[in-house]
PDB file of N, CA, C and O in Angstrom:
ATOM      1  N   MET A   1     -24.440  28.903 -22.705  1.00 84.00           N
ATOM      2  CA  MET A   1     -24.637  28.573 -21.306  1.00 84.00           C
ATOM      3  C   MET A   1     -23.279  28.592 -20.619  1.00 84.00           C
ATOM      4  O   MET A   1     -22.283  28.232 -21.206  1.00 84.00           O
ATOM      5  N   LYS A   2     -23.280  29.006 -19.342  1.00 93.00           N
ATOM      6  CA  LYS A   2     -22.043  29.053 -18.581  1.00 93.00           C
ATOM      7  C   LYS A   2     -22.182  28.201 -17.322  1.00 93.00           C
ATOM      8  O   LYS A   2     -23.296  27.879 -16.906  1.00 93.00           O
ATOM      9  N   ALA A   3     -21.050  27.851 -16.728  1.00 95.00           N
ATOM     10  CA  ALA A   3     -21.056  27.102 -15.480  1.00 95.00           C
ATOM     11  C   ALA A   3     -21.674  27.976 -14.391  1.00 95.00           C
ATOM     12  O   ALA A   3     -21.559  29.199 -14.417  1.00 95.00           O
ATOM     13  N   MET A   4     -22.352  27.344 -13.447  1.00 96.00           N
ATOM     14  CA  MET A   4     -22.998  28.077 -12.357  1.00 96.00           C
ATOM     15  C   MET A   4     -22.836  27.310 -11.057  1.00 96.00           C
ATOM     16  O   MET A   4     -22.800  26.078 -11.060  1.00 96.00           O
ATOM     17  N   LYS A   5     -22.809  28.045  -9.954  1.00 96.00           N
ATOM     18  CA  LYS A   5     -22.855  27.409  -8.649  1.00 96.00           C
ATOM     19  C   LYS A   5     -24.295  26.956  -8.414  1.00 96.00           C
ATOM     20  O   LYS A   5     -25.233  27.523  -8.983  1.00 96.00           O
ATOM     21  N   LYS A   6     -24.460  25.963  -7.572  1.00 95.00           N
ATOM     22  CA  LYS A   6     -25.811  25.478  -7.271  1.00 95.00           C
ATOM     23  C   LYS A   6     -26.678  26.607  -6.713  1.00 95.00           C
ATOM     24  O   LYS A   6     -27.854  26.704  -7.040  1.00 95.00           O
ATOM     25  N   GLN A   7     -26.076  27.470  -5.889  1.00 96.00           N
ATOM     26  CA  GLN A   7     -26.830  28.580  -5.311  1.00 96.00           C
ATOM     27  C   GLN A   7     -27.333  29.524  -6.394  1.00 96.00           C
ATOM     28  O   GLN A   7     -28.473  29.988  -6.344  1.00 96.00           O
ATOM     29  N   GLU A   8     -26.517  29.800  -7.401  1.00 96.00           N
ATOM     30  CA  GLU A   8     -26.935  30.672  -8.502  1.00 96.00           C
ATOM     31  C   GLU A   8     -28.096  30.056  -9.279  1.00 96.00           C
ATOM     32  O   GLU A   8     -29.045  30.747  -9.653  1.00 96.00           O
ATOM     33  N   MET A   9     -28.008  28.762  -9.504  1.00 95.00           N
ATOM     34  CA  MET A   9     -29.068  28.059 -10.234  1.00 95.00           C
ATOM     35  C   MET A   9     -30.365  28.079  -9.424  1.00 95.00           C
ATOM     36  O   MET A   9     -31.442  28.320  -9.966  1.00 95.00           O
ATOM     37  N   ALA A  10     -30.250  27.840  -8.117  1.00 95.00           N
ATOM     38  CA  ALA A  10     -31.423  27.868  -7.249  1.00 95.00           C
ATOM     39  C   ALA A  10     -32.041  29.265  -7.220  1.00 95.00           C
ATOM     40  O   ALA A  10     -33.266  29.411  -7.281  1.00 95.00           O
ATOM     41  N   ASP A  11     -31.199  30.295  -7.152  1.00 96.00           N
ATOM     42  CA  ASP A  11     -31.702  31.670  -7.154  1.00 96.00           C
ATOM     43  C   ASP A  11     -32.458  31.964  -8.451  1.00 96.00           C
ATOM     44  O   ASP A  11     -33.507  32.611  -8.430  1.00 96.00           O
ATOM     45  N   ALA A  12     -31.927  31.493  -9.572  1.00 94.00           N
ATOM     46  CA  ALA A  12     -32.586  31.714 -10.863  1.00 94.00           C
ATOM     47  C   ALA A  12     -33.951  31.024 -10.905  1.00 94.00           C
ATOM     48  O   ALA A  12     -34.881  31.503 -11.556  1.00 94.00           O
ATOM     49  N   ALA A  13     -34.060  29.890 -10.207  1.00 95.00           N
ATOM     50  CA  ALA A  13     -35.326  29.154 -10.168  1.00 95.00           C
ATOM     51  C   ALA A  13     -36.269  29.699  -9.097  1.00 95.00           C
ATOM     52  O   ALA A  13     -37.450  29.328  -9.053  1.00 95.00           O
ATOM     53  N   GLY A  14     -35.748  30.533  -8.198  1.00 96.00           N
ATOM     54  CA  GLY A  14     -36.572  31.090  -7.134  1.00 96.00           C
ATOM     55  C   GLY A  14     -36.810  30.130  -5.987  1.00 96.00           C
ATOM     56  O   GLY A  14     -37.828  30.228  -5.295  1.00 96.00           O
ATOM     57  N   VAL A  15     -35.870  29.204  -5.782  1.00 97.00           N
ATOM     58  CA  VAL A  15     -35.996  28.218  -4.708  1.00 97.00           C
ATOM     59  C   VAL A  15     -34.676  28.123  -3.946  1.00 97.00           C
ATOM     60  O   VAL A  15     -33.679  28.714  -4.341  1.00 97.00           O
ATOM     61  N   SER A  16     -34.674  27.342  -2.873  1.00 97.00           N
ATOM     62  CA  SER A  16     -33.439  27.104  -2.120  1.00 97.00           C
ATOM     63  C   SER A  16     -32.627  26.009  -2.811  1.00 97.00           C
ATOM     64  O   SER A  16     -33.145  25.266  -3.654  1.00 97.00           O
ATOM     65  N   VAL A  17     -31.360  25.909  -2.431  1.00 94.00           N
ATOM     66  CA  VAL A  17     -30.508  24.853  -2.984  1.00 94.00           C
ATOM     67  C   VAL A  17     -31.075  23.489  -2.596  1.00 94.00           C
ATOM     68  O   VAL A  17     -31.081  22.560  -3.407  1.00 94.00           O
ATOM     69  N   LYS A  18     -31.582  23.374  -1.379  1.00 95.00           N
ATOM     70  CA  LYS A  18     -32.166  22.108  -0.911  1.00 95.00           C
ATOM     71  C   LYS A  18     -33.329  21.684  -1.810  1.00 95.00           C
ATOM     72  O   LYS A  18     -33.436  20.516  -2.194  1.00 95.00           O
ATOM     73  N   THR A  19     -34.194  22.632  -2.153  1.00 96.00           N
ATOM     74  CA  THR A  19     -35.338  22.331  -3.031  1.00 96.00           C
ATOM     75  C   THR A  19     -34.851  21.956  -4.426  1.00 96.00           C
ATOM     76  O   THR A  19     -35.361  21.005  -5.025  1.00 96.00           O
ATOM     77  N   LEU A  20     -33.865  22.684  -4.944  1.00 94.00           N
ATOM     78  CA  LEU A  20     -33.312  22.358  -6.259  1.00 94.00           C
ATOM     79  C   LEU A  20     -32.785  20.928  -6.277  1.00 94.00           C
ATOM     80  O   LEU A  20     -33.046  20.177  -7.219  1.00 94.00           O
ATOM     81  N   MET A  21     -32.096  20.529  -5.224  1.00 93.00           N
ATOM     82  CA  MET A  21     -31.550  19.175  -5.160  1.00 93.00           C
ATOM     83  C   MET A  21     -32.660  18.134  -5.029  1.00 93.00           C
ATOM     84  O   MET A  21     -32.553  17.038  -5.575  1.00 93.00           O
ATOM     85  N   LYS A  22     -33.758  18.473  -4.360  1.00 96.00           N
ATOM     86  CA  LYS A  22     -34.905  17.564  -4.291  1.00 96.00           C
ATOM     87  C   LYS A  22     -35.504  17.370  -5.679  1.00 96.00           C
ATOM     88  O   LYS A  22     -35.895  16.269  -6.051  1.00 96.00           O
ATOM     89  N   TRP A  23     -35.577  18.479  -6.448  1.00 95.00           N
ATOM     90  CA  TRP A  23     -36.084  18.385  -7.822  1.00 95.00           C
ATOM     91  C   TRP A  23     -35.205  17.468  -8.664  1.00 95.00           C
ATOM     92  O   TRP A  23     -35.687  16.806  -9.575  1.00 95.00           O
ATOM     93  N   CYS A  24     -33.909  17.454  -8.377  1.00 94.00           N
ATOM     94  CA  CYS A  24     -32.946  16.682  -9.185  1.00 94.00           C
ATOM     95  C   CYS A  24     -32.955  15.181  -8.865  1.00 94.00           C
ATOM     96  O   CYS A  24     -32.446  14.394  -9.661  1.00 94.00           O
ATOM     97  N   ARG A  25     -33.522  14.798  -7.745  1.00 94.00           N
ATOM     98  CA  ARG A  25     -33.489  13.381  -7.340  1.00 94.00           C
ATOM     99  C   ARG A  25     -33.948  12.409  -8.427  1.00 94.00           C
ATOM    100  O   ARG A  25     -33.281  11.413  -8.668  1.00 94.00           O
ATOM    101  N   PRO A  26     -35.057  12.649  -9.110  1.00 95.00           N
ATOM    102  CA  PRO A  26     -35.485  11.687 -10.135  1.00 95.00           C
ATOM    103  C   PRO A  26     -34.507  11.585 -11.317  1.00 95.00           C
ATOM    104  O   PRO A  26     -34.536  10.604 -12.053  1.00 95.00           O
ATOM    105  N   PHE A  27     -33.648  12.575 -11.466  1.00 94.00           N
ATOM    106  CA  PHE A  27     -32.706  12.609 -12.589  1.00 94.00           C
ATOM    107  C   PHE A  27     -31.273  12.309 -12.142  1.00 94.00           C
ATOM    108  O   PHE A  27     -30.338  12.493 -12.910  1.00 94.00           O
ATOM    109  N   ARG A  28     -31.102  11.869 -10.896  1.00 93.00           N
ATOM    110  CA  ARG A  28     -29.771  11.646 -10.322  1.00 93.00           C
ATOM    111  C   ARG A  28     -28.920  10.718 -11.189  1.00 93.00           C
ATOM    112  O   ARG A  28     -27.755  11.006 -11.459  1.00 93.00           O
ATOM    113  N   GLU A  29     -29.497   9.620 -11.635  1.00 94.00           N
ATOM    114  CA  GLU A  29     -28.733   8.665 -12.447  1.00 94.00           C
ATOM    115  C   GLU A  29     -28.271   9.310 -13.752  1.00 94.00           C
ATOM    116  O   GLU A  29     -27.118   9.164 -14.151  1.00 94.00           O
ATOM    117  N   ASP A  30     -29.157  10.038 -14.413  1.00 93.00           N
ATOM    118  CA  ASP A  30     -28.794  10.735 -15.657  1.00 93.00           C
ATOM    119  C   ASP A  30     -27.680  11.747 -15.402  1.00 93.00           C
ATOM    120  O   ASP A  30     -26.731  11.846 -16.178  1.00 93.00           O
ATOM    121  N   LEU A  31     -27.807  12.507 -14.311  1.00 94.00           N
ATOM    122  CA  LEU A  31     -26.803  13.524 -13.991  1.00 94.00           C
ATOM    123  C   LEU A  31     -25.443  12.889 -13.693  1.00 94.00           C
ATOM    124  O   LEU A  31     -24.402  13.403 -14.113  1.00 94.00           O
ATOM    125  N   GLU A  32     -25.444  11.772 -12.977  1.00 93.00           N
ATOM    126  CA  GLU A  32     -24.188  11.078 -12.683  1.00 93.00           C
ATOM    127  C   GLU A  32     -23.562  10.532 -13.961  1.00 93.00           C
ATOM    128  O   GLU A  32     -22.347  10.581 -14.135  1.00 93.00           O
ATOM    129  N   GLN A  33     -24.379  10.018 -14.874  1.00 95.00           N
ATOM    130  CA  GLN A  33     -23.853   9.526 -16.149  1.00 95.00           C
ATOM    131  C   GLN A  33     -23.281  10.668 -16.979  1.00 95.00           C
ATOM    132  O   GLN A  33     -22.364  10.463 -17.765  1.00 95.00           O
ATOM    133  N   MET A  34     -23.804  11.868 -16.788  1.00 94.00           N
ATOM    134  CA  MET A  34     -23.292  13.041 -17.500  1.00 94.00           C
ATOM    135  C   MET A  34     -22.011  13.571 -16.845  1.00 94.00           C
ATOM    136  O   MET A  34     -21.383  14.480 -17.358  1.00 94.00           O
ATOM    137  N   GLY A  35     -21.652  13.008 -15.688  1.00 93.00           N
ATOM    138  CA  GLY A  35     -20.404  13.377 -15.032  1.00 93.00           C
ATOM    139  C   GLY A  35     -20.534  14.281 -13.827  1.00 93.00           C
ATOM    140  O   GLY A  35     -19.535  14.757 -13.301  1.00 93.00           O
ATOM    141  N   LEU A  36     -21.755  14.512 -13.348  1.00 92.00           N
ATOM    142  CA  LEU A  36     -21.932  15.372 -12.187  1.00 92.00           C
ATOM    143  C   LEU A  36     -21.675  14.583 -10.910  1.00 92.00           C
ATOM    144  O   LEU A  36     -22.271  13.525 -10.692  1.00 92.00           O
ATOM    145  N   LYS A  37     -20.798  15.095 -10.081  1.00 89.00           N
ATOM    146  CA  LYS A  37     -20.517  14.482  -8.783  1.00 89.00           C
ATOM    147  C   LYS A  37     -21.599  14.940  -7.800  1.00 89.00           C
ATOM    148  O   LYS A  37     -22.015  16.106  -7.831  1.00 89.00           O
ATOM    149  N   PRO A  38     -22.064  14.064  -6.919  1.00 81.00           N
ATOM    150  CA  PRO A  38     -23.154  14.419  -6.002  1.00 81.00           C
ATOM    151  C   PRO A  38     -22.869  15.641  -5.132  1.00 81.00           C
ATOM    152  O   PRO A  38     -23.759  16.400  -4.817  1.00 81.00           O
ATOM    153  N   ARG A  39     -21.638  15.852  -4.741  1.00 88.00           N
ATOM    154  CA  ARG A  39     -21.315  16.969  -3.849  1.00 88.00           C
ATOM    155  C   ARG A  39     -20.681  18.157  -4.575  1.00 88.00           C
ATOM    156  O   ARG A  39     -20.135  19.053  -3.935  1.00 88.00           O
ATOM    157  N   ALA A  40     -20.779  18.175  -5.876  1.00 90.00           N
ATOM    158  CA  ALA A  40     -20.202  19.282  -6.659  1.00 90.00           C
ATOM    159  C   ALA A  40     -20.886  20.597  -6.291  1.00 90.00           C
ATOM    160  O   ALA A  40     -22.088  20.656  -6.140  1.00 90.00           O
ATOM    161  N   LYS A  41     -20.100  21.631  -6.121  1.00 91.00           N
ATOM    162  CA  LYS A  41     -20.642  22.959  -5.802  1.00 91.00           C
ATOM    163  C   LYS A  41     -20.935  23.741  -7.084  1.00 91.00           C
ATOM    164  O   LYS A  41     -21.822  24.569  -7.111  1.00 91.00           O
ATOM    165  N   LYS A  42     -20.179  23.450  -8.138  1.00 94.00           N
ATOM    166  CA  LYS A  42     -20.332  24.165  -9.393  1.00 94.00           C
ATOM    167  C   LYS A  42     -20.868  23.206 -10.456  1.00 94.00           C
ATOM    168  O   LYS A  42     -20.408  22.082 -10.580  1.00 94.00           O
ATOM    169  N   LEU A  43     -21.832  23.675 -11.212  1.00 95.00           N
ATOM    170  CA  LEU A  43     -22.450  22.860 -12.259  1.00 95.00           C
ATOM    171  C   LEU A  43     -21.841  23.235 -13.603  1.00 95.00           C
ATOM    172  O   LEU A  43     -21.830  24.410 -13.973  1.00 95.00           O
ATOM    173  N   PRO A  44     -21.350  22.237 -14.359  1.00 95.00           N
ATOM    174  CA  PRO A  44     -20.804  22.517 -15.687  1.00 95.00           C
ATOM    175  C   PRO A  44     -21.894  23.042 -16.627  1.00 95.00           C
ATOM    176  O   PRO A  44     -23.088  22.804 -16.401  1.00 95.00           O
ATOM    177  N   PRO A  45     -21.498  23.743 -17.685  1.00 95.00           N
ATOM    178  CA  PRO A  45     -22.480  24.345 -18.601  1.00 95.00           C
ATOM    179  C   PRO A  45     -23.508  23.363 -19.160  1.00 95.00           C
ATOM    180  O   PRO A  45     -24.689  23.699 -19.271  1.00 95.00           O
ATOM    181  N   TYR A  46     -23.098  22.148 -19.492  1.00 95.00           N
ATOM    182  CA  TYR A  46     -24.058  21.191 -20.067  1.00 95.00           C
ATOM    183  C   TYR A  46     -25.071  20.711 -19.030  1.00 95.00           C
ATOM    184  O   TYR A  46     -26.210  20.418 -19.361  1.00 95.00           O
ATOM    185  N   ILE A  47     -24.689  20.681 -17.757  1.00 95.00           N
ATOM    186  CA  ILE A  47     -25.624  20.323 -16.689  1.00 95.00           C
ATOM    187  C   ILE A  47     -26.596  21.484 -16.458  1.00 95.00           C
ATOM    188  O   ILE A  47     -27.792  21.280 -16.268  1.00 95.00           O
ATOM    189  N   VAL A  48     -26.074  22.709 -16.486  1.00 95.00           N
ATOM    190  CA  VAL A  48     -26.921  23.896 -16.335  1.00 95.00           C
ATOM    191  C   VAL A  48     -27.993  23.903 -17.429  1.00 95.00           C
ATOM    192  O   VAL A  48     -29.178  24.116 -17.156  1.00 95.00           O
ATOM    193  N   ALA A  49     -27.588  23.647 -18.655  1.00 95.00           N
ATOM    194  CA  ALA A  49     -28.537  23.627 -19.774  1.00 95.00           C
ATOM    195  C   ALA A  49     -29.574  22.524 -19.590  1.00 95.00           C
ATOM    196  O   ALA A  49     -30.772  22.739 -19.817  1.00 95.00           O
ATOM    197  N   TYR A  50     -29.140  21.347 -19.172  1.00 95.00           N
ATOM    198  CA  TYR A  50     -30.031  20.207 -18.954  1.00 95.00           C
ATOM    199  C   TYR A  50     -31.078  20.543 -17.889  1.00 95.00           C
ATOM    200  O   TYR A  50     -32.278  20.345 -18.095  1.00 95.00           O
ATOM    201  N   LEU A  51     -30.617  21.080 -16.741  1.00 95.00           N
ATOM    202  CA  LEU A  51     -31.537  21.390 -15.652  1.00 95.00           C
ATOM    203  C   LEU A  51     -32.463  22.545 -16.012  1.00 95.00           C
ATOM    204  O   LEU A  51     -33.650  22.525 -15.666  1.00 95.00           O
ATOM    205  N   ALA A  52     -31.941  23.546 -16.709  1.00 95.00           N
ATOM    206  CA  ALA A  52     -32.771  24.676 -17.112  1.00 95.00           C
ATOM    207  C   ALA A  52     -33.912  24.208 -18.013  1.00 95.00           C
ATOM    208  O   ALA A  52     -35.042  24.677 -17.891  1.00 95.00           O
ATOM    209  N   GLU A  53     -33.608  23.265 -18.888  1.00 94.00           N
ATOM    210  CA  GLU A  53     -34.660  22.741 -19.770  1.00 94.00           C
ATOM    211  C   GLU A  53     -35.653  21.878 -18.991  1.00 94.00           C
ATOM    212  O   GLU A  53     -36.863  22.003 -19.169  1.00 94.00           O
ATOM    213  N   LYS A  54     -35.156  21.003 -18.132  1.00 93.00           N
ATOM    214  CA  LYS A  54     -36.031  20.103 -17.366  1.00 93.00           C
ATOM    215  C   LYS A  54     -37.006  20.872 -16.463  1.00 93.00           C
ATOM    216  O   LYS A  54     -38.158  20.504 -16.340  1.00 93.00           O
ATOM    217  N   PHE A  55     -36.480  21.937 -15.823  1.00 94.00           N
ATOM    218  CA  PHE A  55     -37.272  22.650 -14.844  1.00 94.00           C
ATOM    219  C   PHE A  55     -37.792  23.996 -15.332  1.00 94.00           C
ATOM    220  O   PHE A  55     -38.302  24.791 -14.550  1.00 94.00           O
ATOM    221  N   CYS A  56     -37.652  24.262 -16.632  1.00 94.00           N
ATOM    222  CA  CYS A  56     -38.133  25.506 -17.255  1.00 94.00           C
ATOM    223  C   CYS A  56     -37.626  26.740 -16.512  1.00 94.00           C
ATOM    224  O   CYS A  56     -38.391  27.633 -16.153  1.00 94.00           O
ATOM    225  N   ILE A  57     -36.313  26.759 -16.281  1.00 93.00           N
ATOM    226  CA  ILE A  57     -35.681  27.894 -15.612  1.00 93.00           C
ATOM    227  C   ILE A  57     -35.154  28.822 -16.704  1.00 93.00           C
ATOM    228  O   ILE A  57     -34.380  28.410 -17.560  1.00 93.00           O
ATOM    229  N   ASP A  58     -35.587  30.048 -16.649  1.00 91.00           N
ATOM    230  CA  ASP A  58     -35.181  31.039 -17.645  1.00 91.00           C
ATOM    231  C   ASP A  58     -33.859  31.658 -17.212  1.00 91.00           C
ATOM    232  O   ASP A  58     -33.805  32.403 -16.245  1.00 91.00           O
ATOM    233  N   LEU A  59     -32.798  31.325 -17.932  1.00 87.00           N
ATOM    234  CA  LEU A  59     -31.477  31.867 -17.576  1.00 87.00           C
ATOM    235  C   LEU A  59     -31.112  32.947 -18.523  1.00 87.00           C
ATOM    236  O   LEU A  59     -30.675  33.169 -19.386  1.00 87.00           O
TER     237      LEU A  59
END
């Protein structure tokens, strides 16, 4: 897995960045504990893997 911008992740899921962030709301606490800053533009590889698994995004 590689780091991705939020826009790239949203494109892979077929949604807008706004929708992707809405999907992430229930997992916000987990993501923050993993080290993701709320306004981060780039997602680290471990966050990309976590979100891809949670939302069944084929990367």
